[in-house]
Short mmCIF file of C-alpha atoms in Angstrom, two decimals:
data_model
loop_
_atom_site.label_atom_id
_atom_site.label_comp_id
_atom_site.label_asym_id
_atom_site.label_seq_id
_atom_site.Cartn_x
_atom_site.Cartn_y
_atom_site.Cartn_z
CA MET R 1 28.12 100.03 39.57
CA LYS R 2 29.51 95.42 39.24
CA TRP R 3 27.04 93.31 37.64
CA THR R 4 25.07 90.36 39.55
CA ALA R 5 24.62 87.47 37.24
CA THR R 6 21.15 88.64 37.47
CA ASP R 7 22.34 91.43 35.60
CA LYS R 8 24.04 89.41 33.55
CA PHE R 9 20.80 87.60 32.29
CA LEU R 10 19.42 89.78 31.73
CA LEU R 11 21.86 92.18 29.14
CA SER R 12 22.15 89.06 27.32
CA GLY R 13 18.91 87.88 26.68
CA VAL R 14 17.51 90.60 25.06
CA LEU R 15 19.07 90.09 21.84
CA PRO R 16 18.48 86.72 19.86
CA VAL R 17 22.40 85.92 18.63
CA GLU R 18 24.77 83.75 19.17
CA ALA R 19 27.22 85.15 21.71
CA GLY R 20 23.79 86.09 24.07
CA TYR R 21 23.23 82.56 24.12
CA ARG R 22 26.41 81.37 24.90
CA ARG R 23 26.64 84.36 27.52
CA LEU R 24 23.60 82.69 29.00
CA ARG R 25 24.61 79.14 28.96
CA ASP R 26 27.90 80.38 30.99
CA LEU R 27 26.03 81.96 33.26
CA LEU R 28 23.97 78.88 34.41
CA ASP R 29 27.75 77.12 33.69
CA GLN R 30 30.30 78.87 34.95
CA SER R 31 28.94 81.64 37.01
CA ALA R 32 29.97 81.60 40.89
CA ASP R 33 27.78 83.94 41.72
CA PRO R 34 23.67 82.99 42.34
CA ILE R 35 21.24 83.96 39.96
CA ASP R 36 17.94 85.46 41.67
CA TRP R 37 14.95 84.33 39.34
CA SER R 38 12.38 85.54 41.56
CA ALA R 39 14.56 89.47 40.43
CA ILE R 40 14.82 87.84 36.53
CA SER R 41 11.56 87.62 36.48
CA ARG R 42 10.88 90.74 38.02
CA ARG R 43 13.07 92.80 36.10
CA ALA R 44 12.21 91.57 32.98
CA GLU R 45 8.84 92.50 32.82
CA PHE R 46 9.58 96.19 34.20
CA HIS R 47 12.14 96.40 31.82
CA GLN R 48 9.58 95.26 28.89
CA ALA R 49 11.73 92.68 28.13
CA ALA R 50 10.47 89.38 29.28
CA GLN R 51 9.12 88.15 25.80
CA LEU R 52 11.67 88.59 24.65
CA LEU R 53 13.82 86.71 27.02
CA ARG R 54 11.97 84.00 26.58
CA PHE R 55 12.71 83.67 23.01
CA ASN R 56 15.79 83.83 23.63
CA LEU R 57 15.75 80.82 26.11
CA PHE R 58 13.90 78.87 23.72
CA LYS R 59 16.27 79.71 20.95
CA SER R 60 19.02 78.96 23.27
CA LYS R 61 17.87 75.64 24.29
CA ILE R 62 18.34 76.45 27.85
CA ILE R 63 14.20 76.78 29.10
CA THR R 64 14.43 73.49 30.90
CA ARG R 65 16.95 74.73 32.74
CA VAL R 66 15.36 77.99 34.21
CA PRO R 67 12.39 77.21 37.04
CA GLU R 68 9.61 75.83 36.60
CA ILE R 69 7.59 79.26 38.03
CA LEU R 70 9.88 81.02 35.73
CA ARG R 71 8.79 79.35 32.44
CA THR R 72 5.30 79.58 33.30
CA GLU R 73 5.60 82.86 34.51
CA LEU R 74 6.87 83.84 31.35
CA GLU R 75 4.50 81.93 29.37
CA GLY R 76 1.75 83.82 30.11
CA SER R 77 3.07 87.09 30.11
CA ALA R 78 3.67 85.86 26.04
CA GLN R 79 0.21 84.44 25.17
CA ILE R 80 -0.81 88.04 27.07
CA TRP R 81 0.60 90.17 24.06
CA ALA R 82 0.03 88.20 22.03
CA ALA R 83 -3.65 88.75 22.28
CA ARG R 84 -2.79 92.42 22.46
CA HIS R 85 -0.40 92.75 20.24
CA LEU R 86 -3.34 91.69 17.79
CA ALA R 87 -6.05 93.66 19.18
CA TYR R 88 -3.34 95.95 18.42
CA VAL R 89 -2.73 95.78 15.02
CA SER R 90 -6.53 95.61 14.12
CA GLU R 91 -7.27 98.46 16.40
CA ALA R 92 -4.06 100.51 14.82
CA GLY R 93 -5.38 99.32 11.16
CA ARG R 94 -8.64 100.14 12.03
CA LEU R 95 -7.74 103.66 12.64
CA ILE R 96 -5.44 104.45 10.04
CA ALA R 97 -7.98 103.33 7.55
CA ALA R 98 -10.64 105.61 9.11
CA PHE R 99 -8.26 108.86 8.72
CA ARG R 100 -7.04 108.18 4.66
CA THR R 101 -11.23 108.04 4.37
CA ALA R 102 -11.30 111.26 5.67
CA GLY R 103 -7.97 112.23 3.83
CA ILE R 104 -5.66 111.91 5.93
CA ASP R 105 -2.33 110.79 6.25
CA SER R 106 -1.85 109.06 9.66
CA ILE R 107 2.08 107.70 10.41
CA PRO R 108 2.53 104.88 13.88
CA LEU R 109 5.79 105.51 15.29
CA LYS R 110 7.42 103.57 17.25
CA GLY R 111 5.84 100.83 19.14
CA ALA R 112 3.02 100.51 16.24
CA ALA R 113 5.45 101.36 13.54
CA LEU R 114 7.48 97.81 14.33
CA MET R 115 4.21 95.86 14.68
CA LEU R 116 2.47 96.78 11.21
CA ALA R 117 6.44 96.47 10.03
CA GLU R 118 6.99 93.33 11.17
CA PHE R 119 10.40 93.55 12.93
CA TYR R 120 9.61 91.02 15.08
CA PRO R 121 9.41 87.44 13.82
CA GLN R 122 6.74 86.62 16.87
CA ALA R 123 3.68 88.20 17.98
CA GLY R 124 3.72 89.48 21.53
CA LEU R 125 7.89 89.57 21.08
CA ARG R 126 6.97 93.84 21.13
CA THR R 127 5.23 95.08 24.15
CA ALA R 128 2.91 98.49 23.64
CA GLN R 129 1.37 100.67 25.93
CA ASP R 130 0.05 103.15 23.61
CA LEU R 131 -0.97 103.50 19.80
CA ASP R 132 1.53 106.51 18.80
CA LEU R 133 -0.58 108.14 15.42
CA LEU R 134 2.15 110.93 13.40
CA ILE R 135 -0.67 113.59 11.63
CA ASP R 136 0.01 116.83 10.10
CA PRO R 137 -0.84 119.99 12.22
CA ALA R 138 -3.08 121.08 9.58
CA ARG R 139 -5.41 118.02 10.16
CA ILE R 140 -4.77 116.76 13.65
CA GLU R 141 -7.96 118.33 15.24
CA GLU R 142 -9.55 116.61 12.42
CA ALA R 143 -8.62 113.56 13.56
CA ASP R 144 -8.98 114.16 17.37
CA SER R 145 -12.60 114.56 15.87
CA ILE R 146 -12.60 110.85 14.09
CA GLY R 147 -11.24 109.23 17.03
CA ASP R 148 -14.03 110.96 19.07
CA LYS R 149 -16.84 109.40 16.29
CA LEU R 150 -14.86 106.16 17.05
CA GLY R 151 -15.60 105.39 20.80
CA TYR R 152 -12.20 106.90 21.92
CA ARG R 153 -12.46 109.02 24.72
CA GLU R 154 -10.39 111.28 26.70
CA LEU R 155 -8.21 109.97 29.53
CA PRO R 156 -9.70 111.03 33.24
CA GLY R 157 -6.54 113.40 34.45
CA ARG R 158 -5.40 116.20 35.96
CA ARG R 159 -6.36 118.62 33.17
CA ALA R 160 -6.65 121.80 34.51
CA ILE R 161 -2.19 123.07 34.98
CA ARG R 162 -1.13 126.39 33.50
CA SER R 163 0.27 125.29 29.50
CA ARG R 164 3.52 127.06 30.84
CA GLN R 165 4.08 124.45 34.02
CA ARG R 166 4.89 121.73 30.57
CA LEU R 167 8.25 121.79 29.24
CA ALA R 168 8.43 122.73 25.17
CA ASN R 169 9.85 119.31 25.24
CA GLU R 170 7.26 117.35 26.04
CA ILE R 171 4.19 119.06 23.83
CA ASN R 172 4.42 115.93 21.48
CA HIS R 173 0.90 114.97 21.33
CA LEU R 174 -2.95 116.37 22.00
CA TRP R 175 -4.55 114.55 24.88
CA PRO R 176 -4.59 110.56 25.07
CA ARG R 177 -8.13 108.75 24.75
CA ARG R 178 -9.38 104.74 24.84
CA GLY R 179 -11.59 103.07 23.07
CA ASN R 180 -13.45 100.53 23.94
CA SER R 181 -10.72 98.00 22.92
CA GLY R 182 -8.96 99.78 25.31
CA VAL R 183 -6.04 100.51 23.23
CA ILE R 184 -4.68 104.40 23.70
CA ILE R 185 -4.05 106.24 21.54
CA GLU R 186 -1.45 109.24 21.25
CA LEU R 187 -2.05 111.97 18.34
CA HIS R 188 1.11 113.79 17.88
CA HIS R 189 1.99 116.97 15.85
CA ARG R 190 5.51 115.90 15.86
CA ALA R 191 7.88 112.49 16.42
CA PHE R 192 10.05 114.54 19.28
CA GLN R 193 11.11 117.67 20.51
CA PHE R 194 15.47 117.64 21.36
CA ALA R 195 15.48 120.09 23.78
CA GLN R 196 18.85 120.78 24.37
CA ASN R 197 19.46 121.76 20.86
CA GLU R 198 15.53 122.83 20.46
CA ARG R 199 14.72 120.76 16.91
CA ASP R 200 12.35 118.54 16.47
CA LEU R 201 11.52 115.84 14.80
CA THR R 202 8.25 116.74 12.25
CA TYR R 203 5.87 115.10 10.79
CA HIS R 204 6.08 116.78 7.97
CA GLU R 205 10.82 115.39 7.42
CA ILE R 206 8.82 112.02 8.37
CA ARG R 207 6.45 112.04 5.95
CA SER R 208 8.56 112.79 3.39
CA ARG R 209 10.76 110.31 3.68
CA ALA R 210 8.27 107.12 4.44
CA PHE R 211 6.71 104.52 2.69
CA GLU R 212 4.11 102.10 2.05
CA LYS R 213 3.29 99.26 3.50
CA THR R 214 0.47 96.63 2.03
CA LEU R 215 -1.57 95.47 5.04
CA PRO R 216 -2.17 91.45 5.35
CA ASP R 217 -6.07 92.98 5.19
CA GLY R 218 -5.52 94.85 1.85
CA GLY R 219 -5.20 98.39 3.54
CA ILE R 220 -1.86 100.78 3.00
CA VAL R 221 -0.09 102.36 6.30
CA LEU R 222 2.99 104.81 5.69
CA LEU R 223 5.48 103.63 7.53
CA PRO R 224 8.53 105.75 8.82
CA SER R 225 12.13 105.13 7.24
CA PRO R 226 14.03 102.69 9.41
CA SER R 227 16.40 105.61 10.31
CA ASP R 228 13.75 107.50 11.29
CA LEU R 229 12.09 104.65 13.34
CA ALA R 230 15.91 104.29 15.71
CA LEU R 231 16.49 107.68 15.89
CA HIS R 232 12.61 108.63 17.77
CA LEU R 233 13.25 105.28 19.69
CA ILE R 234 17.15 106.13 20.75
CA HIS R 235 15.96 109.77 21.78
CA HIS R 236 12.78 108.32 23.39
CA THR R 237 14.65 106.39 26.00
CA MET R 238 18.30 107.43 25.65
CA VAL R 239 18.16 110.60 25.44
CA ASP R 240 14.77 112.31 26.94
CA LEU R 241 15.20 109.71 29.23
CA GLN R 242 11.60 109.79 30.36
CA THR R 243 10.79 106.15 29.59
CA THR R 244 14.57 104.71 30.46
CA HIS R 245 13.05 101.60 31.39
CA ALA R 246 12.39 100.19 27.67
CA ILE R 247 16.35 100.90 26.62
CA LEU R 248 16.60 97.29 26.63
CA ARG R 249 14.02 96.94 24.71
CA THR R 250 14.94 99.51 22.00
CA PHE R 251 18.58 97.44 22.40
CA ALA R 252 16.01 94.73 20.56
CA ASP R 253 14.48 97.25 18.75
CA LEU R 254 17.31 98.20 16.92
CA HIS R 255 18.51 94.81 16.61
CA PHE R 256 15.90 94.30 14.17
CA ILE R 257 15.48 96.83 12.37
CA PHE R 258 19.15 96.53 10.92
CA SER R 259 18.76 93.16 10.69
CA ARG R 260 16.48 94.12 7.57
CA ASN R 261 18.54 97.48 6.94
CA PRO R 262 21.30 97.65 7.44
CA ASP R 263 22.12 101.26 6.27
CA ALA R 264 19.68 102.96 7.47
CA LYS R 265 22.44 103.40 11.03
CA THR R 266 24.47 104.51 8.62
CA GLY R 267 21.20 107.23 8.37
CA MET R 268 20.05 107.23 11.74
CA LEU R 269 24.05 108.47 12.97
CA ALA R 270 23.51 110.87 10.42
CA LEU R 271 20.29 112.29 11.85
CA ALA R 272 21.38 112.27 15.04
CA ASP R 273 24.63 114.54 14.64
CA GLU R 274 21.83 116.77 12.90
CA PHE R 275 20.11 116.90 15.69
CA GLY R 276 22.53 117.38 18.35
CA PHE R 277 22.15 114.12 19.79
CA GLY R 278 25.20 111.46 17.84
CA GLY R 279 27.75 111.97 21.62
CA VAL R 280 24.55 109.16 22.88
CA ALA R 281 23.33 107.87 19.39
CA ARG R 282 26.72 106.75 18.40
CA PRO R 283 27.76 105.16 21.89
CA ALA R 284 24.18 103.79 21.49
CA ILE R 285 24.90 101.76 18.42
CA GLU R 286 28.28 100.91 19.72
CA THR R 287 26.53 98.92 23.15
CA LEU R 288 24.35 96.96 20.63
CA ASN R 289 27.35 95.54 18.61
CA LEU R 290 28.93 94.83 21.91
CA LEU R 291 25.70 92.49 23.94
CA SER R 292 25.65 91.13 19.70
CA GLU R 293 29.72 89.69 19.95
CA CYS R 294 30.75 89.68 23.54
CA ASP R 295 31.75 86.69 25.31
CA LEU R 296 30.72 86.69 29.61
CA LYS R 297 34.17 87.73 30.26
CA ALA R 298 34.07 91.16 28.08
CA LEU R 299 30.47 92.05 29.61
CA ASP R 300 32.49 93.46 32.28
CA PRO R 301 32.00 97.79 33.20
CA ARG R 302 35.52 97.89 33.94
CA MET R 303 36.21 96.49 30.55
CA ILE R 304 33.52 98.44 28.66
CA PRO R 305 34.00 102.12 27.24
CA PRO R 306 32.34 104.83 30.23
CA ASP R 307 29.96 105.74 27.74
CA GLN R 308 28.87 102.00 26.82
CA THR R 309 28.43 101.63 30.53
CA ILE R 310 26.68 104.09 31.28
CA LEU R 311 23.38 103.82 28.76
CA LEU R 312 24.04 99.58 30.23
CA GLU R 313 23.76 100.87 33.88
CA THR R 314 20.58 103.49 33.25
CA ALA R 315 19.04 99.93 31.22
CA LEU R 316 19.83 98.13 34.42
CA SER R 317 18.01 100.77 36.64
CA GLU R 318 14.82 100.02 38.80
CA SER R 319 14.54 103.71 39.40
CA PRO R 320 12.81 104.92 36.29
CA LEU R 321 11.12 107.20 37.97
CA GLU R 322 13.76 109.81 39.71
CA LEU R 323 15.54 109.58 36.47
CA ALA R 324 13.00 111.36 34.75
CA GLU R 325 11.96 113.87 37.48
CA THR R 326 15.87 114.63 37.33
CA ALA R 327 15.70 115.28 33.72
CA ARG R 328 13.01 117.55 33.62
CA LEU R 329 14.28 118.97 37.19
CA LEU R 330 17.93 120.39 34.97
CA GLU R 331 15.46 121.31 32.19
CA TYR R 332 13.50 123.52 34.41
CA PHE R 333 16.74 125.25 35.06
CA ASP R 334 18.38 125.27 32.21
CA PHE R 335 18.51 129.23 31.51
CA SER R 336 21.02 128.90 29.12
CA ARG R 337 18.36 128.54 26.65
CA ARG R 338 14.88 130.93 26.43
CA PRO R 339 15.91 132.25 30.25
CA ALA R 340 12.22 134.37 30.02
CA THR R 341 9.90 131.33 29.27
CA LYS R 342 12.23 128.90 31.78
CA LEU R 343 11.34 131.40 34.35
CA ALA R 344 8.13 131.89 33.46
CA ASN R 345 7.91 128.39 33.41
CA LEU R 346 8.99 127.84 36.82
CA LEU R 347 6.92 130.64 38.33
CA SER R 348 3.76 128.51 36.45
CA LEU R 349 4.04 125.69 38.76
CA VAL R 350 4.07 127.53 42.13
CA PHE R 351 0.94 129.99 40.41
CA THR R 352 -1.07 127.22 39.44
CA SER R 353 -4.38 127.50 38.29
CA ARG R 354 -6.80 127.74 40.63
CA SER R 355 -8.28 124.84 39.74
CA HIS R 356 -5.37 123.01 39.60
CA LEU R 357 -4.93 123.62 43.52
CA HIS R 358 -8.16 121.86 43.60
CA GLN R 359 -7.89 119.37 41.94
CA LEU R 360 -4.33 118.42 44.19
CA TYR R 361 -6.28 119.70 47.66
CA GLY R 362 -9.33 119.52 46.88
CA ASN R 363 -11.55 120.22 50.61
CA GLU R 364 -7.89 121.04 52.34
CA ILE R 365 -8.24 124.46 51.21
CA SER R 366 -12.11 124.88 50.52
CA SER R 367 -11.89 127.73 53.02
CA SER R 368 -9.15 129.60 51.47
CA THR R 369 -7.16 128.86 47.90
CA ALA R 370 -4.36 131.03 49.42
CA LYS R 371 -3.07 128.55 51.70
CA GLY R 372 -2.83 126.39 48.81
CA TYR R 373 -0.73 128.72 47.68
CA LEU R 374 1.36 128.51 50.48
CA ARG R 375 1.45 125.53 51.01
CA ARG R 376 2.19 124.47 46.82
CA PRO R 377 5.90 125.46 46.92
CA PHE R 378 6.57 123.23 50.19
CA ASP R 379 5.48 120.19 48.57
CA LEU R 380 7.14 120.69 44.89
CA MET R 381 10.11 120.73 46.86
CA LYS R 382 9.07 117.92 48.64
CA SER R 383 8.56 116.10 46.09
CA SER R 384 11.75 116.39 44.30
CA THR R 385 14.02 117.12 46.94
CA GLY R 386 14.14 112.82 47.37
CA ARG R 387 14.27 112.43 43.83
CA ALA R 388 15.07 114.75 41.20
CA CYS R 389 17.88 116.04 43.60
CA ASN R 390 19.33 112.31 44.41
CA ARG R 391 22.97 112.88 44.13
CA LYS R 392 23.45 110.26 41.91
CA ASN R 393 21.11 110.89 39.82
CA LEU R 394 22.39 114.43 39.34
CA ILE R 395 25.74 112.68 38.17
CA ARG R 396 24.29 110.63 35.92
CA VAL R 397 21.84 112.95 34.20
CA ARG R 398 24.38 115.78 33.72
CA ARG R 399 26.95 113.11 32.48
CA LEU R 400 24.52 112.24 30.03
CA ARG R 401 23.00 115.45 28.28
CA ARG R 402 27.13 116.17 28.20
CA MET R 403 26.84 113.44 26.12
CA ALA R 404 24.14 114.53 23.93
CA GLY R 405 26.21 117.37 22.19
CA LYS R 406 29.70 115.34 22.28
CA GLN R 407 30.92 115.25 18.65
CA GLU R 408 33.19 111.62 18.84
CA SER R 409 35.48 110.26 16.15
CA LYS R 410 33.73 108.28 13.76
CA SER R 411 34.40 104.94 15.30
CA LYS R 412 33.47 101.78 14.37
CA VAL R 413 30.29 101.41 13.82
#
């Protein structure tokens, strides 16, 4: 894959580092390949990096050299996300306080932890769609009831599916709820499961390493250790492969975490090796170093080690849903662990519950449920063949899965 000037501009506009600023200036001054500004706007928003790009264009003092329409779009997006940030943090504090009053500890994860710990220098630089809170599994139903009393209502959706249709690594939290403010909460009983080793990052593990922070309003919040936070972010976008469109944002997350807590890098890598995906975590750190230090000439897939290249190419991809479907398909057919359970997962996809069948087909099968069951396998094959069975996606996901388990030499990171 050859990277265009547009690709390199995106890669260079994510981190607030001098090497990135030089690459941005060099792309404007030296590149014979024109930058597609409309693509920059669309893709930066798609990868949830528009606010970071605007911030770094200002820091590099080249904001006036980009088209006015792009500046206007970035400014509008920044204002929206800054307002969302303030509402999000306020609502997080309200929920955490309500749980604490009931004697329930809740630990923010991912974006919520980054915002409440104030890793980013400005409100709105870090986007977040949901408010993820980790709860002791023994108290999670009680916490869910409190959320309901606070006005959080369960989101609509196809809830009639058989539980076996969902892979074990997909069952991390209760059904999402939306509050009156528009914030969506997900109450987690674990942070994640690394599917290939069936290894959970549990509430009790994170709680044992968590630290307290006092919020501006005087409230107390428990936050995951920087190592746990970094581990979760890498798993979320680069290992689980269900949110690959946010990999560029994850590199920014890691930059801000490790800038404040340099020792967290070593701790995260040790945890990743323990879990079994050090083969992805180590190239992730090496890629972060590359983006932090290299010049424009070195930002070339022909000059970058293959494991770093595949992470960057996945980060630049605009087909994350197809990649996610491929990852799920390969996990369904991975019979190396619990083959009977995996077979039950597959059979449940075809022989789904009657209520789910009617959710899928409605009046089309009102006269005969059997018609729905006959139609179901063909629809599954049709929906997966174009996306999940794409040869390019299959090769990429298989390579990333193999990478995860690699025990590489401890190179300098």
